[in-house]
Amino acid sequence: MTTVTMMLLYSGKQLSPLFIKSAGVKKSLMTVLPLLSSIRGFGQPAAQTHPHLVAEGEVTPGLTKKEFHQRRCSLVRSALETFKGMKSVNDHLFIIPSATTVYMINEIPYPFRQNTDFLYFCGFQEPDSLLLIEAKTSKSVSTGEHESHLFVPRKDAAKELWDGPRSGAAGAMELTGVDTAFNSGEIEKYLQFYNSKHKDFVLWYNHSKPVHTDFHNRIISQLMHDHRHKYLENVSELCQRLRLLKSPAEIQLMQQSAKIASEAFVEVMKFSKPQVNEAHLWAKMDFECRLRGAEFLAYPPVVAGGARANIIHYITNNQVIAGGEMVLMDAGCEFHGYASDITRTWPVSGHFTEPQRKLYNATLRVQEACIRMCTTEFSLDDIYNHMLVLLAAELTQLGIISPDCSYDQRLNLARQFCPHHVSHYLGMDVHDTSSVSRKIKLQPNMVVTVEPGIYIPEDNYKVSLEFRGMGIRIEDNILVTETEPVNLSASCPKRVEDIESIMSNR
Ligand SMILES: [Mn+2]
């Protein structure tokens, strides 16, 4: 079998004999390869092309077509619930656009990251696409029954030669299991048609923060204009409420994301030594996460040696860390669309000094107490308020807060020594579902972070010299259940003995 025939069989598509003949076997490889992939390839990993990542029946690794369909049904059900009693409105149109490619300079793109809500409801990874969902209150309010349409970039041999295969409309249907797919050039016509056919309908669209400026300015704002006396609802808050509770498959992905980052942290701890550069610890973290299957780091990590740990969002990561100093690293990875977000603080020499150990253990006790509160009894704000009480007590114990201060003064000081919240929701985004209030009680299948810190600026002369310039944060990823909280990042060491033991066995 010649290479060309083998490739044809692999591609699963017959080419005309005329084409094969005229291509000429010898000089054909360069021309045939891109053509073949443009016929059969997808714009993202699929079971057919990446069996090591995607199983049969899955859209993205670990998530099936059925799960994506159920998500769309849940969206429709919860949206229509609010219009249940209103007989006058029956039709609902949901518009969820994808992200677009952002360029740093001409022709050089930033790494593409899909719009999270779009990804959540269809799993399609290409830019400049759009998901439309049509539903009727009379039919869908209890079942979530709907029609889903995906608009995607059209197949384009010239573009695909440069950027790799696109799925095209047929590929997008096959890949995601939506009801129909069209080229994105059809969006305008489709919306005009829908608007002309439906007198009254509810438009569900994130109009306050359009994610795709071109679609918004060119097409969707026109629809909103034509539709201006009718119902316009922001779909984003609804999406976030659904994303807040993770399915069993999502929990597995989050567990894996946290495990990968935890293992990578151990390698970074072993790799650190006096005079190590922050940039090298960053590179090591990135390397170890990718080696374990993560796509990339979930956010620019904080790798802050010494007093730089007091800069909460320090991401410059270009200093040399001296022997006696600790390093604070806040890093996590993205694994098949799900983020981990872990922070550890450790001495680069491998041994905590006495003041470091005291401040570290105070932070750890507060963190462990806060983790125990991740139950359905409390909200994230409840845990934050309790963290301030615990921090105030620990700081008083250490002599950092004077025992002469009143209770309120001590809480205020605790707030100064830890100027950030103790937690946020975690999921597909690092700061996940940020429109969901932190005042609501936790529910089973939420994932949250727990991340108290103590930061003592170098120039805080009120604090004894031994603690000045130290910044410590300890952060884990916690799954809320019906019973005990589950620490997804439990395999990332945080006890002083465990860290010292890992680092002594380098
Ligand atoms: Mn965090």
Tab-separated table of N, CA, C and O in Angstrom, residues 75 96 117 121 204-209 233-243 433 435-436:
chain	number	residue	atom	x	y	z
A	75	LEU	N	-30.843	24.631	31.092
A	75	LEU	CA	-30.880	26.071	30.835
A	75	LEU	C	-32.295	26.486	30.440
A	75	LEU	O	-32.857	27.437	30.986
A	96	ILE	N	-25.902	32.485	22.526
A	96	ILE	CA	-24.652	32.398	23.286
A	96	ILE	C	-23.477	32.341	22.295
A	96	ILE	O	-23.227	31.298	21.688
A	117	ASP	N	-19.287	30.103	28.897
A	117	ASP	CA	-20.704	29.722	28.807
A	117	ASP	C	-20.974	28.964	27.503
A	117	ASP	O	-21.696	27.966	27.487
A	121	PHE	N	-22.231	24.850	27.126
A	121	PHE	CA	-23.481	24.375	26.536
A	121	PHE	C	-23.313	23.596	25.234
A	121	PHE	O	-24.268	23.020	24.734
A	204	TRP	N	-32.889	35.816	25.165
A	204	TRP	CA	-31.958	35.547	26.262
A	204	TRP	C	-30.547	35.738	25.729
A	204	TRP	O	-30.065	34.940	24.931
A	205	TYR	N	-29.908	36.811	26.183
A	205	TYR	CA	-28.590	37.157	25.616
A	205	TYR	C	-27.848	38.032	26.617
A	205	TYR	O	-28.450	38.877	27.282
A	206	ASN	N	-26.551	37.837	26.715
A	206	ASN	CA	-25.741	38.657	27.628
A	206	ASN	C	-25.412	39.991	26.939
A	206	ASN	O	-24.326	40.190	26.430
A	207	HIS	N	-26.407	40.895	26.937
A	207	HIS	CA	-26.259	42.164	26.206
A	207	HIS	C	-25.421	43.169	26.976
A	207	HIS	O	-24.864	44.090	26.392
A	208	SER	N	-25.320	42.980	28.309
A	208	SER	CA	-24.584	43.986	29.084
A	208	SER	C	-23.074	43.807	28.931
A	208	SER	O	-22.308	44.738	29.120
A	209	LYS	N	-22.648	42.584	28.590
A	209	LYS	CA	-21.219	42.328	28.401
A	209	LYS	C	-21.042	41.419	27.188
A	209	LYS	O	-20.784	40.220	27.339
A	233	GLU	N	-33.699	39.328	28.276
A	233	GLU	CA	-33.225	38.814	29.557
A	233	GLU	C	-31.744	38.487	29.450
A	233	GLU	O	-31.291	37.988	28.419
A	234	ASN	N	-31.012	38.767	30.530
A	234	ASN	CA	-29.591	38.445	30.525
A	234	ASN	C	-29.395	36.961	30.855
A	234	ASN	O	-29.716	36.513	31.946
A	235	VAL	N	-28.856	36.228	29.908
A	235	VAL	CA	-28.754	34.770	30.065
A	235	VAL	C	-27.574	34.378	30.960
A	235	VAL	O	-27.510	33.274	31.495
A	236	SER	N	-26.656	35.325	31.163
A	236	SER	CA	-25.398	34.981	31.809
A	236	SER	C	-25.563	34.505	33.259
A	236	SER	O	-24.943	33.528	33.681
A	237	GLU	N	-26.433	35.205	34.005
A	237	GLU	CA	-26.603	34.817	35.411
A	237	GLU	C	-27.196	33.421	35.537
A	237	GLU	O	-26.839	32.658	36.441
A	238	LEU	N	-28.080	33.105	34.595
A	238	LEU	CA	-28.683	31.782	34.570
A	238	LEU	C	-27.615	30.709	34.306
A	238	LEU	O	-27.573	29.662	34.956
A	239	CYS	N	-26.740	31.002	33.333
A	239	CYS	CA	-25.651	30.073	33.004
A	239	CYS	C	-24.797	29.819	34.242
A	239	CYS	O	-24.432	28.685	34.544
A	240	GLN	N	-24.470	30.891	34.946
A	240	GLN	CA	-23.573	30.764	36.087
A	240	GLN	C	-24.208	29.948	37.212
A	240	GLN	O	-23.528	29.183	37.887
A	241	ARG	N	-25.536	30.121	37.386
A	241	ARG	CA	-26.197	29.347	38.434
A	241	ARG	C	-26.153	27.856	38.121
A	241	ARG	O	-26.054	27.025	39.013
A	242	LEU	N	-26.222	27.508	36.827
A	242	LEU	CA	-26.140	26.093	36.442
A	242	LEU	C	-24.714	25.578	36.607
A	242	LEU	O	-24.488	24.469	37.083
A	243	ARG	N	-23.751	26.410	36.217
A	243	ARG	CA	-22.346	25.992	36.287
A	243	ARG	C	-21.857	25.836	37.724
A	243	ARG	O	-20.842	25.184	37.978
A	433	THR	N	-18.103	31.549	38.148
A	433	THR	CA	-19.465	32.013	38.455
A	433	THR	C	-19.448	33.221	39.390
A	433	THR	O	-20.071	33.221	40.447
A	435	SER	N	-20.814	36.011	39.279
A	435	SER	CA	-22.036	36.784	39.540
A	435	SER	C	-22.876	36.133	40.641
A	435	SER	O	-23.864	36.704	41.088
A	436	VAL	N	-22.467	34.924	41.070
A	436	VAL	CA	-23.204	34.268	42.154
A	436	VAL	C	-22.721	34.842	43.489
A	436	VAL	O	-21.516	34.900	43.749
